Amino acid sequence: MMRRSGAAVLATSLIVGLTGCSVPHPRGEQTIDKVAATRDQVARLYEDYREIRNAATELLDPKPLSTVETGPVLAIDTGSFAVAAKLNRQGEVETGPIDVARVETPRFAKYPLWFFAVVRDAERGVQKLQVFERSTAVDPWLLTASPEALASTKIPGLRRDGTGHAVTVEPDDARGMTMSAQQAAEAYARVLTDPDTAAGAGIVEDAFIRQMRDIAETNASLDSVTFSQTWAAEPVRYVLRASDGGSLAFVTLLRKDQYIVPVDRKITWPAGSPQQALLEDGIQGSSGNLNYYHQIVIHLPGGTAKPRVIAQYGGVVQGEVGLDQAVDDATILGTESGDATAAE
Amino acid sequence: MKRTVGGWALIVLGCAGALVGLAMAILLGPDGRRTTGPHPVPVEGSVLVTGPKALDWVDVRVDILAEVPASKPVFVGMASTVDVDDYVKGVQHVEISRFSTPWQPELRDVAGEQLTVRGAPTALDWWLAESAGLGGANLSVTLPDEPVSLAVVAIGSSNLSGLNITLAYGIKGGFYKGIGLLLVGAGAMLAGRMVLRGDHALEEGFAPDADDQVVYVLVDEDGVEHVLSEAEVEAGEFDVVTEEVVVVESAPDPSTDDGEAPDVSVLEGPDVSGQPDPVAFAGPGTVVEDVVVEDTGGQDAASAGGEEPSGGTEAIYVWIDDDGVEHELTEAELAELGDDFEIVDDPEDDR
């Protein structure tokens, strides 16, 4: 019995001895890339984000946000903070909890790195589709996109690579879809600017298009006021391959509303609205511009189905009277849309 | 044949393992690594990095000591090549594009518009391992299974002129792993030798269904078996013949109500030459008729203690299980058993 046990111990020792040790070996050919962020890094990042956002909300001061947000998200949030501070209404600023429900971290061979997360806000009944980006190795992670969808909206599944990480798609890659993400973004901008082009645009007239068209029609109906609206798509930067062979694209659209008001007319906005905060005296006898950012998520299905928007978030970022100029990111104010009213 | 192949395989594997273990222990030494340096590295700028193909081994323990004169602040770190490449992008630096042990680096000057990196290396969160100090910094890491680069960076406005690198590489605990491998190899060689020699115990050890229990059975002239203890075997002079025992399906136990039967073993294997065939192996169970003989004036075993024999001519049936334990049965119980058992006269009791 003991001898047999000895033989078993010997055999086990051989197996453990030969397989258990980490034996140095050449790495071989390997693609030079890395996962955008580990789960721990994402968790720490959201901890910091919560802390800084709460501090900014407490102070009604958007400055701390610049350490965790950038681009249109920072522009829209800064606008909402500025309007809330101007109206001294802390409740205007969104303070919902940040409950990270899903994180997708693609692999990248070079910077910028970015990852996608779904954050639930049970209080408001929405889910935010957020993108954090690190543009260079020495820059911090910053929130660059945060469109919202209803909590009931089904976010398409994503395709994964051999290591279980989400797969990115080049913005101009249309393989397997009716159009590329960049083409879809431009189609939306074109249809929103000129509804007559909708027929040949290759996109669905979805809830986002209808909502924006309603706002435009309301503004255009102001008596004696000349209203025009233009849309432009920014270069698409974040696209993920969907499990249906399509893709999920994060798109930023720039909307520019222009009002030309005769001298005997004056248009104003409802008290407490961001537009009113930006254009306190309204527009009378001149032209006025309101510029907005709209971030949307377009699902481009695999095959021949048409793209459609599944999430959106936007707000006014600049308002000026008597000028006709483009949005300057450095002068950002205001948030959210509001219906204008014209009076004699 | 199998034994020979197995034995030689163990010897060869063991020999190889022992040699590798011995080589590891000798080459790496008690600290499990080989050290080289300090080596001067001609870097006038502020950054020295390894290229993507310089560190192409996995699970190697690397210790780097970067020393600069005049107590200048210096940083040593290891990170993903993606991070390091972006960090030094546009910065004048020296790259170790290839490296061979013990110290044969291929250096390459990389031009850049900037003289130093954009951010302090100590402020970055993507280093897998890092160290900083005045006049020198020491880093100990195990190379992971992903493309990584090492970076030596001058902190602040200083530079790396006068840089000396001392490098050590090996396996963590390599000396003891080598000794362990040596011992395991030696053990394997010994085991192989035992297999080749046909060591009985080792063969038993490799037999998957071998039974542990050794039972000594004396088969007398009439073919009746007697279970003996080891002491009895040693005391007497017997020819011990080894037979393989296979347990077969047992017959129902006549003495239990639930029908559960004791194991009954049947001897198989080569016939014992010169021994009569044991007649008790005919069926799945064996019953020995134990006959008590009437008093003949002599002294039998039962009457040796002064007791009278208890019976006249009534037969007592004894069932012997595979452990040699006897169970008395009445005639009625025997009748219930049917024909599953063969009844054998016990000649000893007849006497």
JSON list of N, CA, C and O in Angstrom, two decimals, chain A residues 58-92:
[
{"chain": "A", "resi": 58, "resn": "GLU", "atom": "N", "xyz": [-22.90, 70.51, -6.30]},
{"chain": "A", "resi": 58, "resn": "GLU", "atom": "CA", "xyz": [-23.02, 71.17, -4.99]},
{"chain": "A", "resi": 58, "resn": "GLU", "atom": "C", "xyz": [-22.73, 72.66, -5.10]},
{"chain": "A", "resi": 58, "resn": "GLU", "atom": "O", "xyz": [-23.43, 73.49, -4.53]},
{"chain": "A", "resi": 59, "resn": "LEU", "atom": "N", "xyz": [-21.70, 72.98, -5.88]},
{"chain": "A", "resi": 59, "resn": "LEU", "atom": "CA", "xyz": [-21.25, 74.37, -5.99]},
{"chain": "A", "resi": 59, "resn": "LEU", "atom": "C", "xyz": [-21.96, 75.12, -7.13]},
{"chain": "A", "resi": 59, "resn": "LEU", "atom": "O", "xyz": [-21.79, 76.33, -7.26]},
{"chain": "A", "resi": 60, "resn": "LEU", "atom": "N", "xyz": [-22.72, 74.40, -7.95]},
{"chain": "A", "resi": 60, "resn": "LEU", "atom": "CA", "xyz": [-23.29, 74.95, -9.19]},
{"chain": "A", "resi": 60, "resn": "LEU", "atom": "C", "xyz": [-22.18, 75.60, -10.04]},
{"chain": "A", "resi": 60, "resn": "LEU", "atom": "O", "xyz": [-22.36, 76.65, -10.64]},
{"chain": "A", "resi": 61, "resn": "ASP", "atom": "N", "xyz": [-21.03, 74.94, -10.01]},
{"chain": "A", "resi": 61, "resn": "ASP", "atom": "CA", "xyz": [-19.86, 75.47, -10.73]},
{"chain": "A", "resi": 61, "resn": "ASP", "atom": "C", "xyz": [-19.38, 74.40, -11.72]},
{"chain": "A", "resi": 61, "resn": "ASP", "atom": "O", "xyz": [-18.99, 73.30, -11.30]},
{"chain": "A", "resi": 62, "resn": "PRO", "atom": "N", "xyz": [-19.44, 74.69, -12.99]},
{"chain": "A", "resi": 62, "resn": "PRO", "atom": "CA", "xyz": [-19.08, 73.67, -13.98]},
{"chain": "A", "resi": 62, "resn": "PRO", "atom": "C", "xyz": [-17.57, 73.46, -14.15]},
{"chain": "A", "resi": 62, "resn": "PRO", "atom": "O", "xyz": [-17.17, 72.54, -14.85]},
{"chain": "A", "resi": 63, "resn": "LYS", "atom": "N", "xyz": [-16.76, 74.32, -13.50]},
{"chain": "A", "resi": 63, "resn": "LYS", "atom": "CA", "xyz": [-15.31, 74.21, -13.75]},
{"chain": "A", "resi": 63, "resn": "LYS", "atom": "C", "xyz": [-14.74, 72.83, -13.43]},
{"chain": "A", "resi": 63, "resn": "LYS", "atom": "O", "xyz": [-13.95, 72.28, -14.21]},
{"chain": "A", "resi": 64, "resn": "PRO", "atom": "N", "xyz": [-15.08, 72.23, -12.30]},
{"chain": "A", "resi": 64, "resn": "PRO", "atom": "CA", "xyz": [-14.50, 70.89, -12.03]},
{"chain": "A", "resi": 64, "resn": "PRO", "atom": "C", "xyz": [-14.83, 69.87, -13.11]},
{"chain": "A", "resi": 64, "resn": "PRO", "atom": "O", "xyz": [-14.08, 68.91, -13.29]},
{"chain": "A", "resi": 65, "resn": "LEU", "atom": "N", "xyz": [-15.94, 70.09, -13.82]},
{"chain": "A", "resi": 65, "resn": "LEU", "atom": "CA", "xyz": [-16.33, 69.10, -14.84]},
{"chain": "A", "resi": 65, "resn": "LEU", "atom": "C", "xyz": [-15.31, 68.98, -15.96]},
{"chain": "A", "resi": 65, "resn": "LEU", "atom": "O", "xyz": [-15.22, 67.95, -16.62]},
{"chain": "A", "resi": 66, "resn": "SER", "atom": "N", "xyz": [-14.53, 70.05, -16.16]},
{"chain": "A", "resi": 66, "resn": "SER", "atom": "CA", "xyz": [-13.56, 70.00, -17.26]},
{"chain": "A", "resi": 66, "resn": "SER", "atom": "C", "xyz": [-12.46, 68.97, -17.01]},
{"chain": "A", "resi": 66, "resn": "SER", "atom": "O", "xyz": [-11.73, 68.62, -17.92]},
{"chain": "A", "resi": 67, "resn": "THR", "atom": "N", "xyz": [-12.37, 68.47, -15.79]},
{"chain": "A", "resi": 67, "resn": "THR", "atom": "CA", "xyz": [-11.37, 67.44, -15.51]},
{"chain": "A", "resi": 67, "resn": "THR", "atom": "C", "xyz": [-11.90, 66.04, -15.82]},
{"chain": "A", "resi": 67, "resn": "THR", "atom": "O", "xyz": [-11.13, 65.07, -15.81]},
{"chain": "A", "resi": 68, "resn": "VAL", "atom": "N", "xyz": [-13.22, 65.94, -16.06]},
{"chain": "A", "resi": 68, "resn": "VAL", "atom": "CA", "xyz": [-13.78, 64.61, -16.35]},
{"chain": "A", "resi": 68, "resn": "VAL", "atom": "C", "xyz": [-14.63, 64.58, -17.62]},
{"chain": "A", "resi": 68, "resn": "VAL", "atom": "O", "xyz": [-15.07, 63.51, -18.03]},
{"chain": "A", "resi": 69, "resn": "GLU", "atom": "N", "xyz": [-14.89, 65.72, -18.20]},
{"chain": "A", "resi": 69, "resn": "GLU", "atom": "CA", "xyz": [-15.70, 65.76, -19.42]},
{"chain": "A", "resi": 69, "resn": "GLU", "atom": "C", "xyz": [-15.02, 66.63, -20.47]},
{"chain": "A", "resi": 69, "resn": "GLU", "atom": "O", "xyz": [-14.20, 67.49, -20.13]},
{"chain": "A", "resi": 70, "resn": "THR", "atom": "N", "xyz": [-15.40, 66.42, -21.70]},
{"chain": "A", "resi": 70, "resn": "THR", "atom": "CA", "xyz": [-14.88, 67.27, -22.77]},
{"chain": "A", "resi": 70, "resn": "THR", "atom": "C", "xyz": [-15.87, 67.31, -23.93]},
{"chain": "A", "resi": 70, "resn": "THR", "atom": "O", "xyz": [-16.85, 66.55, -23.94]},
{"chain": "A", "resi": 71, "resn": "GLY", "atom": "N", "xyz": [-15.60, 68.16, -24.88]},
{"chain": "A", "resi": 71, "resn": "GLY", "atom": "CA", "xyz": [-16.40, 68.22, -26.11]},
{"chain": "A", "resi": 71, "resn": "GLY", "atom": "C", "xyz": [-17.84, 68.60, -25.86]},
{"chain": "A", "resi": 71, "resn": "GLY", "atom": "O", "xyz": [-18.16, 69.35, -24.94]},
{"chain": "A", "resi": 72, "resn": "PRO", "atom": "N", "xyz": [-18.75, 68.08, -26.69]},
{"chain": "A", "resi": 72, "resn": "PRO", "atom": "CA", "xyz": [-20.16, 68.43, -26.58]},
{"chain": "A", "resi": 72, "resn": "PRO", "atom": "C", "xyz": [-20.76, 68.14, -25.20]},
{"chain": "A", "resi": 72, "resn": "PRO", "atom": "O", "xyz": [-21.62, 68.87, -24.74]},
{"chain": "A", "resi": 73, "resn": "VAL", "atom": "N", "xyz": [-20.32, 67.07, -24.56]},
{"chain": "A", "resi": 73, "resn": "VAL", "atom": "CA", "xyz": [-20.86, 66.74, -23.23]},
{"chain": "A", "resi": 73, "resn": "VAL", "atom": "C", "xyz": [-20.54, 67.86, -22.25]},
{"chain": "A", "resi": 73, "resn": "VAL", "atom": "O", "xyz": [-21.42, 68.34, -21.52]},
{"chain": "A", "resi": 74, "resn": "LEU", "atom": "N", "xyz": [-19.30, 68.29, -22.27]},
{"chain": "A", "resi": 74, "resn": "LEU", "atom": "CA", "xyz": [-18.90, 69.39, -21.37]},
{"chain": "A", "resi": 74, "resn": "LEU", "atom": "C", "xyz": [-19.64, 70.67, -21.76]},
{"chain": "A", "resi": 74, "resn": "LEU", "atom": "O", "xyz": [-20.09, 71.43, -20.89]},
{"chain": "A", "resi": 75, "resn": "ALA", "atom": "N", "xyz": [-19.79, 70.88, -23.06]},
{"chain": "A", "resi": 75, "resn": "ALA", "atom": "CA", "xyz": [-20.49, 72.09, -23.51]},
{"chain": "A", "resi": 75, "resn": "ALA", "atom": "C", "xyz": [-21.92, 72.10, -23.02]},
{"chain": "A", "resi": 75, "resn": "ALA", "atom": "O", "xyz": [-22.40, 73.10, -22.48]},
{"chain": "A", "resi": 76, "resn": "ILE", "atom": "N", "xyz": [-22.60, 70.98, -23.18]},
{"chain": "A", "resi": 76, "resn": "ILE", "atom": "CA", "xyz": [-24.01, 70.91, -22.77]},
{"chain": "A", "resi": 76, "resn": "ILE", "atom": "C", "xyz": [-24.13, 71.03, -21.25]},
{"chain": "A", "resi": 76, "resn": "ILE", "atom": "O", "xyz": [-24.96, 71.77, -20.72]},
{"chain": "A", "resi": 77, "resn": "ASP", "atom": "N", "xyz": [-23.27, 70.30, -20.52]},
{"chain": "A", "resi": 77, "resn": "ASP", "atom": "CA", "xyz": [-23.34, 70.34, -19.05]},
{"chain": "A", "resi": 77, "resn": "ASP", "atom": "C", "xyz": [-22.94, 71.71, -18.51]},
{"chain": "A", "resi": 77, "resn": "ASP", "atom": "O", "xyz": [-23.55, 72.22, -17.57]},
{"chain": "A", "resi": 78, "resn": "THR", "atom": "N", "xyz": [-21.93, 72.30, -19.12]},
{"chain": "A", "resi": 78, "resn": "THR", "atom": "CA", "xyz": [-21.52, 73.64, -18.68]},
{"chain": "A", "resi": 78, "resn": "THR", "atom": "C", "xyz": [-22.66, 74.62, -18.88]},
{"chain": "A", "resi": 78, "resn": "THR", "atom": "O", "xyz": [-22.94, 75.46, -18.02]},
{"chain": "A", "resi": 79, "resn": "GLY", "atom": "N", "xyz": [-23.34, 74.46, -20.00]},
{"chain": "A", "resi": 79, "resn": "GLY", "atom": "CA", "xyz": [-24.49, 75.32, -20.27]},
{"chain": "A", "resi": 79, "resn": "GLY", "atom": "C", "xyz": [-25.57, 75.15, -19.21]},
{"chain": "A", "resi": 79, "resn": "GLY", "atom": "O", "xyz": [-26.09, 76.13, -18.68]},
{"chain": "A", "resi": 80, "resn": "SER", "atom": "N", "xyz": [-25.87, 73.91, -18.88]},
{"chain": "A", "resi": 80, "resn": "SER", "atom": "CA", "xyz": [-26.94, 73.68, -17.91]},
{"chain": "A", "resi": 80, "resn": "SER", "atom": "C", "xyz": [-26.55, 74.20, -16.53]},
{"chain": "A", "resi": 80, "resn": "SER", "atom": "O", "xyz": [-27.37, 74.73, -15.79]},
{"chain": "A", "resi": 81, "resn": "PHE", "atom": "N", "xyz": [-25.27, 74.07, -16.18]},
{"chain": "A", "resi": 81, "resn": "PHE", "atom": "CA", "xyz": [-24.80, 74.58, -14.88]},
{"chain": "A", "resi": 81, "resn": "PHE", "atom": "C", "xyz": [-24.89, 76.11, -14.88]},
{"chain": "A", "resi": 81, "resn": "PHE", "atom": "O", "xyz": [-25.30, 76.72, -13.89]},
{"chain": "A", "resi": 82, "resn": "ALA", "atom": "N", "xyz": [-24.47, 76.72, -15.99]},
{"chain": "A", "resi": 82, "resn": "ALA", "atom": "CA", "xyz": [-24.46, 78.18, -16.04]},
{"chain": "A", "resi": 82, "resn": "ALA", "atom": "C", "xyz": [-25.88, 78.73, -15.94]},
{"chain": "A", "resi": 82, "resn": "ALA", "atom": "O", "xyz": [-26.14, 79.71, -15.22]},
{"chain": "A", "resi": 83, "resn": "VAL", "atom": "N", "xyz": [-26.80, 78.09, -16.66]},
{"chain": "A", "resi": 83, "resn": "VAL", "atom": "CA", "xyz": [-28.20, 78.53, -16.61]},
{"chain": "A", "resi": 83, "resn": "VAL", "atom": "C", "xyz": [-28.77, 78.34, -15.21]},
{"chain": "A", "resi": 83, "resn": "VAL", "atom": "O", "xyz": [-29.43, 79.23, -14.65]},
{"chain": "A", "resi": 84, "resn": "ALA", "atom": "N", "xyz": [-28.46, 77.17, -14.60]},
{"chain": "A", "resi": 84, "resn": "ALA", "atom": "CA", "xyz": [-28.97, 76.91, -13.24]},
{"chain": "A", "resi": 84, "resn": "ALA", "atom": "C", "xyz": [-28.41, 77.92, -12.25]},
{"chain": "A", "resi": 84, "resn": "ALA", "atom": "O", "xyz": [-29.12, 78.39, -11.36]},
{"chain": "A", "resi": 85, "resn": "ALA", "atom": "N", "xyz": [-27.12, 78.25, -12.44]},
{"chain": "A", "resi": 85, "resn": "ALA", "atom": "CA", "xyz": [-26.51, 79.22, -11.53]},
{"chain": "A", "resi": 85, "resn": "ALA", "atom": "C", "xyz": [-27.15, 80.59, -11.72]},
{"chain": "A", "resi": 85, "resn": "ALA", "atom": "O", "xyz": [-27.42, 81.32, -10.76]},
{"chain": "A", "resi": 86, "resn": "LYS", "atom": "N", "xyz": [-27.41, 80.94, -12.98]},
{"chain": "A", "resi": 86, "resn": "LYS", "atom": "CA", "xyz": [-28.00, 82.23, -13.29]},
{"chain": "A", "resi": 86, "resn": "LYS", "atom": "C", "xyz": [-29.40, 82.35, -12.69]},
{"chain": "A", "resi": 86, "resn": "LYS", "atom": "O", "xyz": [-29.80, 83.38, -12.17]},
{"chain": "A", "resi": 87, "resn": "LEU", "atom": "N", "xyz": [-30.11, 81.25, -12.78]},
{"chain": "A", "resi": 87, "resn": "LEU", "atom": "CA", "xyz": [-31.47, 81.25, -12.24]},
{"chain": "A", "resi": 87, "resn": "LEU", "atom": "C", "xyz": [-31.50, 80.82, -10.78]},
{"chain": "A", "resi": 87, "resn": "LEU", "atom": "O", "xyz": [-32.56, 80.74, -10.17]},
{"chain": "A", "resi": 88, "resn": "ASN", "atom": "N", "xyz": [-30.29, 80.49, -10.24]},
{"chain": "A", "resi": 88, "resn": "ASN", "atom": "CA", "xyz": [-30.14, 80.04, -8.86]},
{"chain": "A", "resi": 88, "resn": "ASN", "atom": "C", "xyz": [-31.06, 78.86, -8.56]},
{"chain": "A", "resi": 88, "resn": "ASN", "atom": "O", "xyz": [-31.78, 78.83, -7.57]},
{"chain": "A", "resi": 89, "resn": "ARG", "atom": "N", "xyz": [-31.04, 77.90, -9.46]},
{"chain": "A", "resi": 89, "resn": "ARG", "atom": "CA", "xyz": [-31.89, 76.72, -9.27]},
{"chain": "A", "resi": 89, "resn": "ARG", "atom": "C", "xyz": [-31.03, 75.46, -9.38]},
{"chain": "A", "resi": 89, "resn": "ARG", "atom": "O", "xyz": [-30.70, 75.01, -10.47]},
{"chain": "A", "resi": 90, "resn": "GLN", "atom": "N", "xyz": [-30.70, 74.95, -8.22]},
{"chain": "A", "resi": 90, "resn": "GLN", "atom": "CA", "xyz": [-29.85, 73.76, -8.21]},
{"chain": "A", "resi": 90, "resn": "GLN", "atom": "C", "xyz": [-30.56, 72.56, -8.83]},
{"chain": "A", "resi": 90, "resn": "GLN", "atom": "O", "xyz": [-29.95, 71.68, -9.41]},
{"chain": "A", "resi": 91, "resn": "GLY", "atom": "N", "xyz": [-31.90, 72.56, -8.69]},
{"chain": "A", "resi": 91, "resn": "GLY", "atom": "CA", "xyz": [-32.66, 71.42, -9.20]},
{"chain": "A", "resi": 91, "resn": "GLY", "atom": "C", "xyz": [-32.60, 71.27, -10.71]},
{"chain": "A", "resi": 91, "resn": "GLY", "atom": "O", "xyz": [-32.93, 70.24, -11.25]},
{"chain": "A", "resi": 92, "resn": "GLU", "atom": "N", "xyz": [-32.16, 72.33, -11.39]},
{"chain": "A", "resi": 92, "resn": "GLU", "atom": "CA", "xyz": [-32.06, 72.26, -12.85]},
{"chain": "A", "resi": 92, "resn": "GLU", "atom": "C", "xyz": [-30.95, 71.30, -13.29]},
{"chain": "A", "resi": 92, "resn": "GLU", "atom": "O", "xyz": [-30.95, 70.81, -14.40]}
]
